[in-house]
């Protein structure tokens, strides 16, 4: 969560497209501002903001698998299932020629946690585990 990573995007367009508009709706906090796509793609900086990425100079043939590698992507604030929308255009943001809205079968973003405070609630519990004593509960097999 919140980590900087590389991301691969795979899709099969129905017809040829040259521009991709990708938005991660969930989890919140994805950031593509400093993202670098694989060549020859170029980030359209004027339209890329936060969780939205627009790349141009693509060659996404209809009926064929397209793969885009993205580096310097900041993951969302929390982990969880992603909800993504992808729009493809022939030219920069004209009428979409392909679209997949609110796609839920992409990937689960990894979560994380930070320890902000430690507290000793009971010395008896510490003594129990440090003393090598075993719990009295017998496991059920």
PDB file of C-alpha atoms in Angstrom:
ATOM      1  CA  UNK A   1       0.000   0.000   0.000  1.00  0.00           C
ATOM      2  CA  UNK A   2       1.426   3.333  -1.076  1.00  0.00           C
ATOM      3  CA  UNK A   3       4.535   1.648  -2.487  1.00  0.00           C
ATOM      4  CA  UNK A   4       6.278   2.529  -5.731  1.00  0.00           C
ATOM      5  CA  UNK A   5       6.135  -0.389  -8.188  1.00  0.00           C
ATOM      6  CA  UNK A   6       6.024  -1.577 -11.792  1.00  0.00           C
ATOM      7  CA  UNK A   7       2.737  -2.669 -13.301  1.00  0.00           C
ATOM      8  CA  UNK A   8       1.842  -4.655 -16.414  1.00  0.00           C
ATOM      9  CA  UNK A   9      -1.405  -3.984 -18.272  1.00  0.00           C
ATOM     10  CA  UNK A  10      -2.678  -6.606 -20.744  1.00  0.00           C
ATOM     11  CA  UNK A  11      -5.765  -6.311 -22.926  1.00  0.00           C
ATOM     12  CA  UNK A  12      -7.195  -7.398 -26.289  1.00  0.00           C
ATOM     13  CA  UNK A  13      -8.904  -4.534 -28.119  1.00  0.00           C
ATOM     14  CA  UNK A  14     -11.779  -5.256 -30.505  1.00  0.00           C
ATOM     15  CA  UNK A  15     -10.463  -2.746 -33.076  1.00  0.00           C
ATOM     16  CA  UNK A  16      -7.205  -0.816 -33.557  1.00  0.00           C
ATOM     17  CA  UNK A  17      -6.443   2.011 -31.130  1.00  0.00           C
ATOM     18  CA  UNK A  18      -3.514   4.338 -30.483  1.00  0.00           C
ATOM     19  CA  UNK A  19      -4.395   6.007 -27.170  1.00  0.00           C
ATOM     20  CA  UNK A  20      -5.189   4.391 -23.807  1.00  0.00           C
ATOM     21  CA  UNK A  21      -7.005   6.105 -20.929  1.00  0.00           C
ATOM     22  CA  UNK A  22      -6.743   3.997 -17.755  1.00  0.00           C
ATOM     23  CA  UNK A  23      -8.255   4.886 -14.389  1.00  0.00           C
ATOM     24  CA  UNK A  24      -7.980   2.943 -11.131  1.00  0.00           C
ATOM     25  CA  UNK A  25     -11.106   3.697  -9.095  1.00  0.00           C
ATOM     26  CA  UNK A  26     -10.299   1.394  -6.166  1.00  0.00           C
ATOM     27  CA  UNK A  27      -8.362   1.178  -3.993  1.00  0.00           C
ATOM     28  CA  UNK A  28      -8.001   4.937  -3.724  1.00  0.00           C
ATOM     29  CA  UNK A  29      -4.607   6.570  -3.850  1.00  0.00           C
ATOM     30  CA  UNK A  30      -3.066   5.100  -7.021  1.00  0.00           C
ATOM     31  CA  UNK A  31      -0.797   7.696  -8.598  1.00  0.00           C
ATOM     32  CA  UNK A  32       0.472   7.746 -12.187  1.00  0.00           C
ATOM     33  CA  UNK A  33       1.993  11.259 -12.114  1.00  0.00           C
ATOM     34  CA  UNK A  34       5.617  10.032 -12.330  1.00  0.00           C
ATOM     35  CA  UNK A  35       4.752   6.903 -14.316  1.00  0.00           C
ATOM     36  CA  UNK A  36       6.939   5.855 -17.254  1.00  0.00           C
ATOM     37  CA  UNK A  37       5.390   3.534 -19.877  1.00  0.00           C
ATOM     38  CA  UNK A  38       7.283   1.136 -22.119  1.00  0.00           C
ATOM     39  CA  UNK A  39       8.448   2.638 -25.414  1.00  0.00           C
ATOM     40  CA  UNK A  40       7.162   3.957 -27.760  1.00  0.00           C
ATOM     41  CA  UNK A  41       4.274   5.040 -25.517  1.00  0.00           C
ATOM     42  CA  UNK A  42       4.241   8.548 -24.096  1.00  0.00           C
ATOM     43  CA  UNK A  43       2.355   9.854 -21.071  1.00  0.00           C
ATOM     44  CA  UNK A  44      -0.037  12.690 -21.924  1.00  0.00           C
ATOM     45  CA  UNK A  45       0.963  14.810 -18.911  1.00  0.00           C
ATOM     46  CA  UNK A  46      -1.832  17.363 -19.380  1.00  0.00           C
ATOM     47  CA  UNK A  47      -4.462  14.625 -18.883  1.00  0.00           C
ATOM     48  CA  UNK A  48      -2.700  12.294 -16.432  1.00  0.00           C
ATOM     49  CA  UNK A  49      -3.690  13.086 -12.854  1.00  0.00           C
ATOM     50  CA  UNK A  50      -3.525  10.906  -9.763  1.00  0.00           C
ATOM     51  CA  UNK A  51      -5.279   7.619 -10.484  1.00  0.00           C
ATOM     52  CA  UNK A  52      -5.813   8.423 -14.184  1.00  0.00           C
ATOM     53  CA  UNK A  53      -3.188   7.644 -16.830  1.00  0.00           C
ATOM     54  CA  UNK A  54      -3.433   8.649 -20.492  1.00  0.00           C
ATOM     55  CA  UNK A  55      -0.800   7.341 -22.918  1.00  0.00           C
ATOM     56  CA  UNK A  56      -0.466   8.071 -26.622  1.00  0.00           C
ATOM     57  CA  UNK A  57       1.716   6.865 -29.493  1.00  0.00           C
ATOM     58  CA  UNK A  58       0.393   3.331 -29.069  1.00  0.00           C
ATOM     59  CA  UNK A  59      -0.247   0.575 -31.568  1.00  0.00           C
ATOM     60  CA  UNK A  60      -2.970  -1.652 -30.146  1.00  0.00           C
ATOM     61  CA  UNK A  61      -4.179  -3.914 -33.013  1.00  0.00           C
ATOM     62  CA  UNK A  62      -7.699  -5.299 -32.873  1.00  0.00           C
ATOM     63  CA  UNK A  63      -7.990  -8.931 -31.836  1.00  0.00           C
ATOM     64  CA  UNK A  64      -4.384  -9.129 -30.620  1.00  0.00           C
ATOM     65  CA  UNK A  65      -3.049  -9.065 -27.077  1.00  0.00           C
ATOM     66  CA  UNK A  66      -1.395  -5.774 -26.146  1.00  0.00           C
ATOM     67  CA  UNK A  67       0.975  -5.482 -23.183  1.00  0.00           C
ATOM     68  CA  UNK A  68       2.069  -2.222 -21.577  1.00  0.00           C
ATOM     69  CA  UNK A  69       4.735  -2.070 -18.885  1.00  0.00           C
ATOM     70  CA  UNK A  70       4.481   0.853 -16.473  1.00  0.00           C
ATOM     71  CA  UNK A  71       7.200   1.828 -14.016  1.00  0.00           C
ATOM     72  CA  UNK A  72       7.101   4.313 -11.132  1.00  0.00           C
ATOM     73  CA  UNK A  73       3.446   3.596 -10.285  1.00  0.00           C
ATOM     74  CA  UNK A  74       2.384   4.426  -6.727  1.00  0.00           C
ATOM     75  CA  UNK A  75      -0.071   1.864  -5.346  1.00  0.00           C
ATOM     76  CA  UNK A  76      -3.230   2.841  -3.483  1.00  0.00           C
ATOM     77  CA  UNK A  77      -3.348   3.851   0.161  1.00  0.00           C
ATOM     78  CA  UNK A  78      -4.921   0.546   1.167  1.00  0.00           C
ATOM     79  CA  UNK A  79      -4.753  -2.890  -0.381  1.00  0.00           C
ATOM     80  CA  UNK A  80      -7.665  -4.746  -1.888  1.00  0.00           C
ATOM     81  CA  UNK A  81      -9.396  -5.688  -5.107  1.00  0.00           C
ATOM     82  CA  UNK A  82      -8.861  -3.203  -7.921  1.00  0.00           C
ATOM     83  CA  UNK A  83     -11.658  -1.607  -9.932  1.00  0.00           C
ATOM     84  CA  UNK A  84     -10.305  -0.305 -13.230  1.00  0.00           C
ATOM     85  CA  UNK A  85     -11.734   1.388 -16.331  1.00  0.00           C
ATOM     86  CA  UNK A  86      -9.898   1.401 -19.667  1.00  0.00           C
ATOM     87  CA  UNK A  87     -10.910   3.449 -22.689  1.00  0.00           C
ATOM     88  CA  UNK A  88      -9.089   3.159 -26.028  1.00  0.00           C
ATOM     89  CA  UNK A  89      -9.178   5.782 -28.766  1.00  0.00           C
ATOM     90  CA  UNK A  90      -7.881   6.013 -32.328  1.00  0.00           C
ATOM     91  CA  UNK A  91      -6.695   9.554 -31.632  1.00  0.00           C
ATOM     92  CA  UNK A  92      -6.352  11.588 -28.468  1.00  0.00           C
ATOM     93  CA  UNK A  93      -9.666  11.441 -26.584  1.00  0.00           C
ATOM     94  CA  UNK A  94     -12.021  11.447 -29.509  1.00  0.00           C
ATOM     95  CA  UNK A  95     -14.841   8.892 -29.510  1.00  0.00           C
ATOM     96  CA  UNK A  96     -13.771   5.698 -27.687  1.00  0.00           C
ATOM     97  CA  UNK A  97     -13.352   2.679 -29.973  1.00  0.00           C
ATOM     98  CA  UNK A  98     -12.923   0.173 -27.108  1.00  0.00           C
ATOM     99  CA  UNK A  99     -13.901   0.346 -23.475  1.00  0.00           C
ATOM    100  CA  UNK A 100     -14.012  -1.771 -20.356  1.00  0.00           C
ATOM    101  CA  UNK A 101     -15.612   0.018 -17.413  1.00  0.00           C
ATOM    102  CA  UNK A 102     -15.405  -0.963 -13.746  1.00  0.00           C
ATOM    103  CA  UNK A 103     -13.369  -4.115 -14.430  1.00  0.00           C
ATOM    104  CA  UNK A 104     -13.048  -6.161 -11.228  1.00  0.00           C
ATOM    105  CA  UNK A 105     -11.019  -9.194 -12.329  1.00  0.00           C
ATOM    106  CA  UNK A 106      -7.670  -7.430 -12.593  1.00  0.00           C
ATOM    107  CA  UNK A 107      -5.572  -7.925  -9.476  1.00  0.00           C
ATOM    108  CA  UNK A 108      -5.548  -7.398  -5.740  1.00  0.00           C
ATOM    109  CA  UNK A 109      -3.328  -4.527  -4.656  1.00  0.00           C
ATOM    110  CA  UNK A 110      -1.101  -5.584  -1.762  1.00  0.00           C
ATOM    111  CA  UNK A 111      -1.814  -4.028   1.601  1.00  0.00           C
ATOM    112  CA  UNK A 112       0.521  -3.125   4.402  1.00  0.00           C
ATOM    113  CA  UNK A 113       0.581  -2.005   7.972  1.00  0.00           C
ATOM    114  CA  UNK A 114       2.714   0.127  10.237  1.00  0.00           C
ATOM    115  CA  UNK A 115       3.270  -0.430  13.939  1.00  0.00           C
ATOM    116  CA  UNK A 116       2.738   2.932  15.576  1.00  0.00           C
ATOM    117  CA  UNK A 117       2.656   1.862  19.222  1.00  0.00           C
ATOM    118  CA  UNK A 118       3.657  -1.113  21.319  1.00  0.00           C
ATOM    119  CA  UNK A 119       2.074  -1.798  24.676  1.00  0.00           C
ATOM    120  CA  UNK A 120       2.666  -4.530  27.254  1.00  0.00           C
ATOM    121  CA  UNK A 121      -0.752  -5.546  28.493  1.00  0.00           C
ATOM    122  CA  UNK A 122       0.233  -8.378  30.816  1.00  0.00           C
ATOM    123  CA  UNK A 123       3.549  -9.561  32.207  1.00  0.00           C
ATOM    124  CA  UNK A 124       1.944 -13.003  32.720  1.00  0.00           C
ATOM    125  CA  UNK A 125       1.511 -13.365  28.935  1.00  0.00           C
ATOM    126  CA  UNK A 126       5.160 -12.431  28.317  1.00  0.00           C
ATOM    127  CA  UNK A 127       6.334 -14.856  31.016  1.00  0.00           C
ATOM    128  CA  UNK A 128       4.181 -17.596  29.502  1.00  0.00           C
ATOM    129  CA  UNK A 129       5.697 -17.274  26.006  1.00  0.00           C
ATOM    130  CA  UNK A 130       9.275 -16.546  27.078  1.00  0.00           C
ATOM    131  CA  UNK A 131       9.246 -19.388  29.599  1.00  0.00           C
ATOM    132  CA  UNK A 132       8.545 -22.000  26.966  1.00  0.00           C
ATOM    133  CA  UNK A 133       5.271 -23.049  28.573  1.00  0.00           C
ATOM    134  CA  UNK A 134       2.655 -24.436  26.222  1.00  0.00           C
ATOM    135  CA  UNK A 135      -0.994 -23.536  26.021  1.00  0.00           C
ATOM    136  CA  UNK A 136      -3.294 -25.925  27.798  1.00  0.00           C
ATOM    137  CA  UNK A 137      -5.596 -26.154  24.788  1.00  0.00           C
ATOM    138  CA  UNK A 138      -5.073 -29.410  22.893  1.00  0.00           C
ATOM    139  CA  UNK A 139      -5.318 -28.955  19.110  1.00  0.00           C
ATOM    140  CA  UNK A 140      -8.157 -30.796  17.362  1.00  0.00           C
ATOM    141  CA  UNK A 141      -7.052 -32.770  14.327  1.00  0.00           C
TER     142      UNK A 141
END
